[in-house]
mmCIF file of C-alpha atoms in Angstrom:
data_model
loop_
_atom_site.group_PDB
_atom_site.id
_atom_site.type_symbol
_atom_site.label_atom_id
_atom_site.label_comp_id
_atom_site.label_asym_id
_atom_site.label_seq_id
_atom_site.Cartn_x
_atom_site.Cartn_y
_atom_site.Cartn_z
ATOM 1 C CA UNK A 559 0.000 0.000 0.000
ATOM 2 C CA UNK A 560 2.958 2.209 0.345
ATOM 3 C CA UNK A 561 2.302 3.346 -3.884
ATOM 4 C CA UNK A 562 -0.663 4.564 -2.676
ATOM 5 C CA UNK A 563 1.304 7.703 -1.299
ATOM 6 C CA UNK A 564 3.377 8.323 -4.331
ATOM 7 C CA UNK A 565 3.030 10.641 -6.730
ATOM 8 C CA UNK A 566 2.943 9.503 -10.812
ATOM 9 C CA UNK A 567 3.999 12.806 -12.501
ATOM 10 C CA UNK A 568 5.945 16.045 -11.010
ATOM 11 C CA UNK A 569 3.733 18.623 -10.633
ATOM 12 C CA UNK A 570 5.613 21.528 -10.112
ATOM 13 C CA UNK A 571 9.502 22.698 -9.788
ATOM 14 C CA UNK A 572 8.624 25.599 -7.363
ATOM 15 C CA UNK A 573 7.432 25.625 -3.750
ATOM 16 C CA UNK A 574 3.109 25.723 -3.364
ATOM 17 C CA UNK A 575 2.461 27.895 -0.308
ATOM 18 C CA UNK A 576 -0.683 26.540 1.544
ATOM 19 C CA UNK A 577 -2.240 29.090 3.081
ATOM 20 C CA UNK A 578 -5.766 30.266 4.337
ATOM 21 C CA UNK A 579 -7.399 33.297 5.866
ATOM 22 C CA UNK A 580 -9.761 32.705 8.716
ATOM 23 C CA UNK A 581 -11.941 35.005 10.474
ATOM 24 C CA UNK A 582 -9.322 34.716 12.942
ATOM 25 C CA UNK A 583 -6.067 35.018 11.061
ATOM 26 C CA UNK A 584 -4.260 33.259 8.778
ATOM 27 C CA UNK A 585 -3.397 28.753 8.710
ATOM 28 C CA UNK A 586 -0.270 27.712 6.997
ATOM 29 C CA UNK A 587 0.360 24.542 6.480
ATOM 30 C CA UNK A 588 4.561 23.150 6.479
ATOM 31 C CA UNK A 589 6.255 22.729 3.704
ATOM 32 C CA UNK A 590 8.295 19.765 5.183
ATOM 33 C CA UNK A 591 10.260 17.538 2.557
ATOM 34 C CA UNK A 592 9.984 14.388 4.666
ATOM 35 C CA UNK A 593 6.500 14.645 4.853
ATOM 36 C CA UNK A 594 5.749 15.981 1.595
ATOM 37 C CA UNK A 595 4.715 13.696 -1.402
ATOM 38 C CA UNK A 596 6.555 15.812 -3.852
ATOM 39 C CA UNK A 597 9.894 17.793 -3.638
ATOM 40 C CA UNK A 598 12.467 18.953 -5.834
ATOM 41 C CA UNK A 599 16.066 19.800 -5.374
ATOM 42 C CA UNK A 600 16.872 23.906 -4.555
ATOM 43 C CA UNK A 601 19.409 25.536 -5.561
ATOM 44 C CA UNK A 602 21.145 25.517 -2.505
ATOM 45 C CA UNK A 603 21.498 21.616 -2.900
ATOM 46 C CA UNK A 604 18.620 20.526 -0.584
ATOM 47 C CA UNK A 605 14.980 19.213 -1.302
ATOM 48 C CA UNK A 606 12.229 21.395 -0.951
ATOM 49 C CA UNK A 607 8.758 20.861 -0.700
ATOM 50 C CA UNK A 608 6.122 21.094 -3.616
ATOM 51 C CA UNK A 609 2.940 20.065 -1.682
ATOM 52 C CA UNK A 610 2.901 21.040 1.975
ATOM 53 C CA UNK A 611 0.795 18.704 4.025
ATOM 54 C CA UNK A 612 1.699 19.200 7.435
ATOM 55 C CA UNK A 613 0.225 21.289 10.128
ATOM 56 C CA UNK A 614 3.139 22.615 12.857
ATOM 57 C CA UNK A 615 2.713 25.058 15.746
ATOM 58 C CA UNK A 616 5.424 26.104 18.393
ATOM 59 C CA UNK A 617 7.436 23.550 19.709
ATOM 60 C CA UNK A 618 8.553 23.185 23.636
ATOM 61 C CA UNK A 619 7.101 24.006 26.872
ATOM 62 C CA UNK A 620 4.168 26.014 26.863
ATOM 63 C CA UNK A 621 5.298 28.374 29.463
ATOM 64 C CA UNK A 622 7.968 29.948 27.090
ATOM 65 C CA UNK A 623 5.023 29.694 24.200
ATOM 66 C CA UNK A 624 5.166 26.087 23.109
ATOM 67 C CA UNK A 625 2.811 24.018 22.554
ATOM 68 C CA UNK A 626 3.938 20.407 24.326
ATOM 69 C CA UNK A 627 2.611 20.072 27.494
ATOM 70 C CA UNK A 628 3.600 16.800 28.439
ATOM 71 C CA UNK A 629 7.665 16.860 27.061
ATOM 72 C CA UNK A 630 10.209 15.183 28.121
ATOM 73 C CA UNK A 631 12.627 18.194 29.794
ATOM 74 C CA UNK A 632 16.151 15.839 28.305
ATOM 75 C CA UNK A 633 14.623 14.331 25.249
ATOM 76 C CA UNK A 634 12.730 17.419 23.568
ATOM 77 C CA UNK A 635 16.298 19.394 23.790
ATOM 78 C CA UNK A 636 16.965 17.002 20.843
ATOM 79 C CA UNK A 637 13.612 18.265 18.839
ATOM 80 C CA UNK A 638 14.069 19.362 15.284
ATOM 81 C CA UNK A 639 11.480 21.655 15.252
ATOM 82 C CA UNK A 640 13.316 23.574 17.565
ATOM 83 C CA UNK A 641 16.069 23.019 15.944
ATOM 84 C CA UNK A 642 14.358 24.884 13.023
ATOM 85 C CA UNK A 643 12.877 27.607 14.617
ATOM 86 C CA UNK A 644 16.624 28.669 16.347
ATOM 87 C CA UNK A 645 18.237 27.779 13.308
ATOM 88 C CA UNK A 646 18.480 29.746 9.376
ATOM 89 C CA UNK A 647 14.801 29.031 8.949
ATOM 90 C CA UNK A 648 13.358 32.548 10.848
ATOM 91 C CA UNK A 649 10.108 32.480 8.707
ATOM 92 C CA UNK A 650 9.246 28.987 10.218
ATOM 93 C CA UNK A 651 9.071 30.864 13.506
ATOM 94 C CA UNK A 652 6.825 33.302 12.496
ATOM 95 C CA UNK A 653 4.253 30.866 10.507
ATOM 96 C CA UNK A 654 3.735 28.508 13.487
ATOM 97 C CA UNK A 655 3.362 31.336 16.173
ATOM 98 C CA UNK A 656 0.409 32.780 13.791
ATOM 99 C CA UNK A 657 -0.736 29.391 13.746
ATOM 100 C CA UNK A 658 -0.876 29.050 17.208
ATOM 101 C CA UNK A 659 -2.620 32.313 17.667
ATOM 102 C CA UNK A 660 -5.374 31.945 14.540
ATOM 103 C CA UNK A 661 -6.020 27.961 15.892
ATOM 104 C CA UNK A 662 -6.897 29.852 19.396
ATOM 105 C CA UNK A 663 -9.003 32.642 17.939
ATOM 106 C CA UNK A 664 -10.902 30.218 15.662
ATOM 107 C CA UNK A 665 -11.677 27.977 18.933
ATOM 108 C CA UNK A 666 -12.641 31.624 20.905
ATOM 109 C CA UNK A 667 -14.715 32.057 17.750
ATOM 110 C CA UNK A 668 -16.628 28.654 18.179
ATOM 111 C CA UNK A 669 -15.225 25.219 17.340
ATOM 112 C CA UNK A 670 -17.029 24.662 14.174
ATOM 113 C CA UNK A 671 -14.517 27.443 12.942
ATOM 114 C CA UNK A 672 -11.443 25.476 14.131
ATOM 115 C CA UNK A 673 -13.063 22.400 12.261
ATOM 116 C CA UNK A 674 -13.871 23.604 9.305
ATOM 117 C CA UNK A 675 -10.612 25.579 8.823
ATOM 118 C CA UNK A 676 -8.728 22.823 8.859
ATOM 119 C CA UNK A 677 -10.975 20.705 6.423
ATOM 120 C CA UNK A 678 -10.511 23.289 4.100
ATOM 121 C CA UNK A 679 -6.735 23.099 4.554
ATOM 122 C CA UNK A 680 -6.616 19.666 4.237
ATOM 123 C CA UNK A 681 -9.054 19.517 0.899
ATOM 124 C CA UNK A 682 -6.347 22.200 -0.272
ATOM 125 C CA UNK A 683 -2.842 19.381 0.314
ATOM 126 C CA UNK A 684 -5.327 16.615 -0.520
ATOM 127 C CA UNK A 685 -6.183 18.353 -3.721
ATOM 128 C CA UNK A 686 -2.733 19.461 -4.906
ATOM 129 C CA UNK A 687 -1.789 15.834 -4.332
ATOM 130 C CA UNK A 688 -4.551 14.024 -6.563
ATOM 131 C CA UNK A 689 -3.145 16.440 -9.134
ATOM 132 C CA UNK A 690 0.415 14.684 -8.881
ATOM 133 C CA UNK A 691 -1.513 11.347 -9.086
ATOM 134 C CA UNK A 692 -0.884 10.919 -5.782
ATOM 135 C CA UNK A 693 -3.798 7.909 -4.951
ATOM 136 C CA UNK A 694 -4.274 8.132 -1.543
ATOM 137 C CA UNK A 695 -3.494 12.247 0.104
ATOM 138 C CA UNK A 696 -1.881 11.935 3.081
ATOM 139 C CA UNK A 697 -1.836 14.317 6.193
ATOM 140 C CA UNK A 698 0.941 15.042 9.463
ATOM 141 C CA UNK A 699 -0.451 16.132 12.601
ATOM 142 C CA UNK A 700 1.778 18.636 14.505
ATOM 143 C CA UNK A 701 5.350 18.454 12.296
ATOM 144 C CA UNK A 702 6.372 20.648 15.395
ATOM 145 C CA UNK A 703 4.309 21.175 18.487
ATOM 146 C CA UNK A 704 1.799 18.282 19.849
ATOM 147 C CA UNK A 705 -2.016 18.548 21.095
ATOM 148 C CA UNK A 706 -1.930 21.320 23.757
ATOM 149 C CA UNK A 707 -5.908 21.286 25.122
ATOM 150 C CA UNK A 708 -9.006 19.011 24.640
ATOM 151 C CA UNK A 709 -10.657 21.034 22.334
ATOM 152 C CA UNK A 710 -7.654 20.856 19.782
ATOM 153 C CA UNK A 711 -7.634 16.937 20.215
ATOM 154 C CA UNK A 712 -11.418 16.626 19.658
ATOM 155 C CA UNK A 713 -10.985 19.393 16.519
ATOM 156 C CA UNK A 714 -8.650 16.707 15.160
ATOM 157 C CA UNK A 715 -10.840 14.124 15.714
ATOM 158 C CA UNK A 716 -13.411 15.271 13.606
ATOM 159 C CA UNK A 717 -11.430 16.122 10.509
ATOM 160 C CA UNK A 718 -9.939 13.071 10.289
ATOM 161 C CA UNK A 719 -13.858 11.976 10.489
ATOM 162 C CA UNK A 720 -14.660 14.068 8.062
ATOM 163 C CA UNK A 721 -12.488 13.896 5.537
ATOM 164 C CA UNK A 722 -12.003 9.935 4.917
ATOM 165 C CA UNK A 723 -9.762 9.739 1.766
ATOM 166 C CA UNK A 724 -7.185 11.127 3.262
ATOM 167 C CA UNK A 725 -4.663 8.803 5.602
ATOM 168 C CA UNK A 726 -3.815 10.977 8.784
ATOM 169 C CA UNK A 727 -0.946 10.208 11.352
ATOM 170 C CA UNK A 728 0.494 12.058 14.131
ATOM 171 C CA UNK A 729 2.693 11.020 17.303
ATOM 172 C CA UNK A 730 1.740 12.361 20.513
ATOM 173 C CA UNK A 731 3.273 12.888 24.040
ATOM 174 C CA UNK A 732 0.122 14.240 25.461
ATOM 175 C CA UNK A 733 -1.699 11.520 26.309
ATOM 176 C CA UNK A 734 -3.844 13.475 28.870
ATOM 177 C CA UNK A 735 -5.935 14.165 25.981
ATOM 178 C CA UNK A 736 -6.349 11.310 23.964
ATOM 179 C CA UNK A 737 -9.586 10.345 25.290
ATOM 180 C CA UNK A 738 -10.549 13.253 23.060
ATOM 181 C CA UNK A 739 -8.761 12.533 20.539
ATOM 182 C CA UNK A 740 -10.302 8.955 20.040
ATOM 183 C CA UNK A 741 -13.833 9.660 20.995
ATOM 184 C CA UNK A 742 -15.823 7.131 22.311
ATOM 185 C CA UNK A 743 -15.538 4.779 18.956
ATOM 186 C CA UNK A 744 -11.607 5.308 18.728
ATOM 187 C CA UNK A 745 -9.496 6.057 15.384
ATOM 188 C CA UNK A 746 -10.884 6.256 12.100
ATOM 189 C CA UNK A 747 -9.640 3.544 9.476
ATOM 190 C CA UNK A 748 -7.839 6.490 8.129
ATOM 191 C CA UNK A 749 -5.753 7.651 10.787
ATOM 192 C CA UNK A 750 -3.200 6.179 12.774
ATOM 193 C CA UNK A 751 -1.368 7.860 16.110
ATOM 194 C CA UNK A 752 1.222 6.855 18.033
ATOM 195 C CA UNK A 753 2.643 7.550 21.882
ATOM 196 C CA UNK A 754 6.045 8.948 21.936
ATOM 197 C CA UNK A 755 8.480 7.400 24.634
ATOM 198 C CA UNK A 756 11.912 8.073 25.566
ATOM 199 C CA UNK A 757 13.426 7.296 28.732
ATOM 200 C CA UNK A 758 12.155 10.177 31.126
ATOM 201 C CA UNK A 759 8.561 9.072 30.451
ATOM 202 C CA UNK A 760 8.603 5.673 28.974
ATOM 203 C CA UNK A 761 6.607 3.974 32.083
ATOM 204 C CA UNK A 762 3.222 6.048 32.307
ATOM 205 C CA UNK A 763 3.405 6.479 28.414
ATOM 206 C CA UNK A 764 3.554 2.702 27.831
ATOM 207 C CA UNK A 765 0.577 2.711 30.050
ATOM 208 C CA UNK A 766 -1.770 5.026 28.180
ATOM 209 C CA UNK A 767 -0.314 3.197 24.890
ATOM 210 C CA UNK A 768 -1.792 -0.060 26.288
ATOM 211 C CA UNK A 769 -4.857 1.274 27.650
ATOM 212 C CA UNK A 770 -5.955 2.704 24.281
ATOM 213 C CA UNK A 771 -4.192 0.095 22.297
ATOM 214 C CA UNK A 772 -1.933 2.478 20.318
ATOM 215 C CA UNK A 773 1.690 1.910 18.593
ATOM 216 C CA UNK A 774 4.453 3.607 20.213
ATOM 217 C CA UNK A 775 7.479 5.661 18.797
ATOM 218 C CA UNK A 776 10.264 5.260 20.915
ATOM 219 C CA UNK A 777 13.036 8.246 20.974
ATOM 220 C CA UNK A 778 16.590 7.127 21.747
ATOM 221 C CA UNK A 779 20.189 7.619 21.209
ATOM 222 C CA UNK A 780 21.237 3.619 20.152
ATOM 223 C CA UNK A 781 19.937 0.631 20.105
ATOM 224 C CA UNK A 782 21.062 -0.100 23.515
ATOM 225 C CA UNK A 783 18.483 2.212 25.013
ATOM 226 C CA UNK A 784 16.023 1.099 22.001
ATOM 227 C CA UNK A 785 15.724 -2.098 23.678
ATOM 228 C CA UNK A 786 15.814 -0.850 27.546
ATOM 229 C CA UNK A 787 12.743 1.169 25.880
ATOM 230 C CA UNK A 788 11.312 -1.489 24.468
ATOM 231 C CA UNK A 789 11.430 -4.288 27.444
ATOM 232 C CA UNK A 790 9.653 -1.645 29.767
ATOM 233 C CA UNK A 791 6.400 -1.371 26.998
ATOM 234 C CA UNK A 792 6.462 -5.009 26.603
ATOM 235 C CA UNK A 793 6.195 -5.842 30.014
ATOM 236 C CA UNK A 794 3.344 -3.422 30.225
ATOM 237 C CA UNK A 795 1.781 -4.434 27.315
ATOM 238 C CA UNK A 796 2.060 -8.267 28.617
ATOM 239 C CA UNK A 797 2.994 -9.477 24.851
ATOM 240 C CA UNK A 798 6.110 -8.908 22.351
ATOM 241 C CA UNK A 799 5.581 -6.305 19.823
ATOM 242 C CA UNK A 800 6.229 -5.901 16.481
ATOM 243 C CA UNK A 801 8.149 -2.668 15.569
ATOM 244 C CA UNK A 802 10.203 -1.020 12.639
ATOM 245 C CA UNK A 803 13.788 1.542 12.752
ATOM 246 C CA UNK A 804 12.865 4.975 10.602
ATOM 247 C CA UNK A 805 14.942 5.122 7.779
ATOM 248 C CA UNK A 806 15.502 8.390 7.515
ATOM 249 C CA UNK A 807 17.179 7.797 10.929
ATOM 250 C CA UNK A 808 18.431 4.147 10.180
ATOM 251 C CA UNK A 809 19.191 2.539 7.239
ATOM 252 C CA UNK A 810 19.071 5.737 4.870
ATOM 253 C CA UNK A 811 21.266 7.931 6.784
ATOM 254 C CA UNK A 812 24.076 5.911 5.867
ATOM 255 C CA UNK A 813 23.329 4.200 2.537
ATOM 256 C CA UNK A 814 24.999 7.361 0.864
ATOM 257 C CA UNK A 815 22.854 8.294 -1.744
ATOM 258 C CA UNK A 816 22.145 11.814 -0.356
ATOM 259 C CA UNK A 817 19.560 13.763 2.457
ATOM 260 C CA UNK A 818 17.837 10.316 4.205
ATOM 261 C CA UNK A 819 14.604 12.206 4.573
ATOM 262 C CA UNK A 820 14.146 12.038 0.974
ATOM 263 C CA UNK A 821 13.196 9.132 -1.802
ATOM 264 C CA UNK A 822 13.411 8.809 -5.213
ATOM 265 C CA UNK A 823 10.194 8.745 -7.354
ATOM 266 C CA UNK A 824 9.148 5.302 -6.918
ATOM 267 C CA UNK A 825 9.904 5.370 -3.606
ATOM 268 C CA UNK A 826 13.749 3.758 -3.852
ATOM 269 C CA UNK A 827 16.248 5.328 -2.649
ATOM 270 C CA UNK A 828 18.768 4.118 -5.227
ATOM 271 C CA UNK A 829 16.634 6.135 -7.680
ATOM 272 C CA UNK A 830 17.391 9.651 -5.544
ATOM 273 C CA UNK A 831 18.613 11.973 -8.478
ATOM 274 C CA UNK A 832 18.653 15.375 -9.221
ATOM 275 C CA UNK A 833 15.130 16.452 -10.130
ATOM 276 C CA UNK A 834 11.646 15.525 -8.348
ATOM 277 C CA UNK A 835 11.886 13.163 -5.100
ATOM 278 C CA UNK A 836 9.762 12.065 -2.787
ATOM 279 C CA UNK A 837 9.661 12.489 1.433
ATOM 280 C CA UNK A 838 10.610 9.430 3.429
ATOM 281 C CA UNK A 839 7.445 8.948 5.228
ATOM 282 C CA UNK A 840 5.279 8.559 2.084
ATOM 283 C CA UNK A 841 7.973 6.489 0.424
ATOM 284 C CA UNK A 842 8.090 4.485 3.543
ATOM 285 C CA UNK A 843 4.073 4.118 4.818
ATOM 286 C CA UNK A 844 5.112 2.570 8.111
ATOM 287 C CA UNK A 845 3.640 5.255 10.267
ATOM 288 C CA UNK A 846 0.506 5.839 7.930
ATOM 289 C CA UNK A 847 -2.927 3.841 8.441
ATOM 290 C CA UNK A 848 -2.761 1.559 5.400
ATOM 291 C CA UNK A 849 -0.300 -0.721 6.805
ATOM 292 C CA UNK A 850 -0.190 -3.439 9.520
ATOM 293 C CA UNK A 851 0.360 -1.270 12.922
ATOM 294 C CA UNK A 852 3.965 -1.668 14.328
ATOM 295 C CA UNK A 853 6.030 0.266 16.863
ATOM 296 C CA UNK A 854 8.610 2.662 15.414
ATOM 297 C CA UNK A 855 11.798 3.774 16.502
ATOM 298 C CA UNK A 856 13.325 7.363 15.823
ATOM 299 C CA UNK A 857 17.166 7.307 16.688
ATOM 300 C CA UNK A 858 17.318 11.224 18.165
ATOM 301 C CA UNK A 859 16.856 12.699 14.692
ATOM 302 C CA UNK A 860 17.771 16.520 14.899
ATOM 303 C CA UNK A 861 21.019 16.133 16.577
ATOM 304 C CA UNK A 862 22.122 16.439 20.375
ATOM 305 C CA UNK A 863 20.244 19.229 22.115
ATOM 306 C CA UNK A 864 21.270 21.345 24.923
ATOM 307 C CA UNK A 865 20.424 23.902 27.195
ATOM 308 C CA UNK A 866 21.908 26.511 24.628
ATOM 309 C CA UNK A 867 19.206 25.286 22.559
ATOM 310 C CA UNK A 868 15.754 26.384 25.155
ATOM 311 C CA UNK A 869 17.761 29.270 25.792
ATOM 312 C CA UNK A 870 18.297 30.463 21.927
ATOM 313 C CA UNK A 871 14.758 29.270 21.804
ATOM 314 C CA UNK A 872 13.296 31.782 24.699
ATOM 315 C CA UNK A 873 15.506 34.844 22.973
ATOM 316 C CA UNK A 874 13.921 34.186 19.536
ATOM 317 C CA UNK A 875 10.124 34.180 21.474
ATOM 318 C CA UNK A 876 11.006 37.368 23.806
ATOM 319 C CA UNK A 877 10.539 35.459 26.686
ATOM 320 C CA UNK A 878 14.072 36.178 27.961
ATOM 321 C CA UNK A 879 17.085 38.771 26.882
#
């Protein structure tokens, strides 16, 4: 089913902006080239997106004006979002704080706003993707940020409801709220979520995992703490589980055909050329709801945080000098 993602024929050589103007500001989706369906090579020798079909706000703790309010202090410091918004990409800063603030005004504004907002974005990506033959549109929950309130989760929860065609996937740390983001009959067919673990909150996250019988993605440095991960969600689980490496963070990263969060075409990373490619997640399909649900494993993608990195972040959001 992983075809299903692809596209069949480039559809354009430029970057499609994604954007739409609410009663309560403007929503921009992220252009991000792993989760894309279509990039092309820039001129400064990196893919860019074609078709944006992510939705990011502000990563990190809430109280410096993120929007992750159950992180993991140690783990998040190794986050690329923030990694992004601290880095050369300044305009990525700006778009998810307006996010953040339209997504609040729309909900302030009733939640039918919020709702159909993001339908609208959505039919927009989905849309731009049937046009690049793409059979099956695909959607990212949260490329930076996570669910920050109930109403956001249950906003979620009925787009994905709404909008059927389109395969939906997002991993989660706040699992204080997925009672509204599964409703009382759980996920859609067309949308898949997982728990993200690590080793500061790997115990009660297992546990909400297993009480709403959801994958986890497990964040760690090696394979050595991969598996300390993994024997602590077995034994809650009570069963072995069946689970998968990224390979933008595994086997791609070192197969040396180029940037690992990028495919060729077809999907193969052999055929990775200059000229259209593809993002890893839709050449992959692990982590989206067509295929058999498995546990995934992110090796720290984004590099080694620090404190340097909060602290650059705080400066850039005028929360400290």
């Amino acid at each position: 089913m992983t075809r299903a993602y692809l596209p069949t024929s480039p559809l354009s050589d430029r970057p499609i902006r994604l954007r739409l103007d609410t009663l309560a500001g403007p929503l921009q989706l992220h252009a991000d080239a792993k989760t894309g369906p279509l990039a092309f090579w820039g001129t400064d020798r990196r893919p860019v997106s074609v078709v944006p079909n992510a939705l990011a706000l502000p990563a990190g703790p809430v109280d410096i004006g993120g929007t992750c309010p159950q992180l993991s202090p140690n783990a998040c410091r190794a986050c690329y979002a923030v990694r992004l918004e601290v880095g050369p990409f300044a305009d990525f800063g700006r778009v998810i704080a307006r996010n953040l603030d339209t997504v609040r005004g729309l909900r302030v504004a009733g939640g039918r706003h919020l709702v159909e907002a993001l339908v609208a974005l959505v039919d927009r990506s989905a849309a731009l993707q049937s046009a690049a033959g793409v059979a099956v549109p695909s959607f990212r929950w949260f490329s930076s940020g996570d669910v920050f309130a109930p109403w956001l989760a249950s906003a979620v929860r009925d787009v994905q409801r709404a909008r059927p065609s389109v395969a939906f996937w997002g991993y989660t740390r706040s699992v204080k709220y997925l009672p509204n983001l599964l409703g009382r009959s759980g996920l859609p067919d067309n949308a898949r979520w997982f728990v993200s673990v690590d080793s500061e909150n790997v115990t009660t996250h297992a546990r909400a995992a297993a009480r709403y019988g959801l994958p986890v993605a497990y964040l760690a440095a090696d394979a050595v703490e991969v598996a300390r991960l993994r024997e602590i969600v077995e034994a809650v689980r009570g069963e072995r589980s069946r689970g998968t490496v990224c390979p933008a963070g595994g086997a791609w990263s070192g197969d040396g055909f180029g940037p690992s969060y990028v495919s060729g075409l077809d999907g193969r990373r052999a055929s990775l050329a200059r000229g259209h490619v593809v993002g890893a997640c839709a050449a992959c399909g692990v982590c989206l709801p067509s295929g058999a649900v498995r546990d995934v494993t992110f090796m720290r993608h984004g590099g080694a945080g620090s404190a340097a990195t909060w602290q650059r972040l705080e400066v850039r959001r005028g929360v400290s000098a």
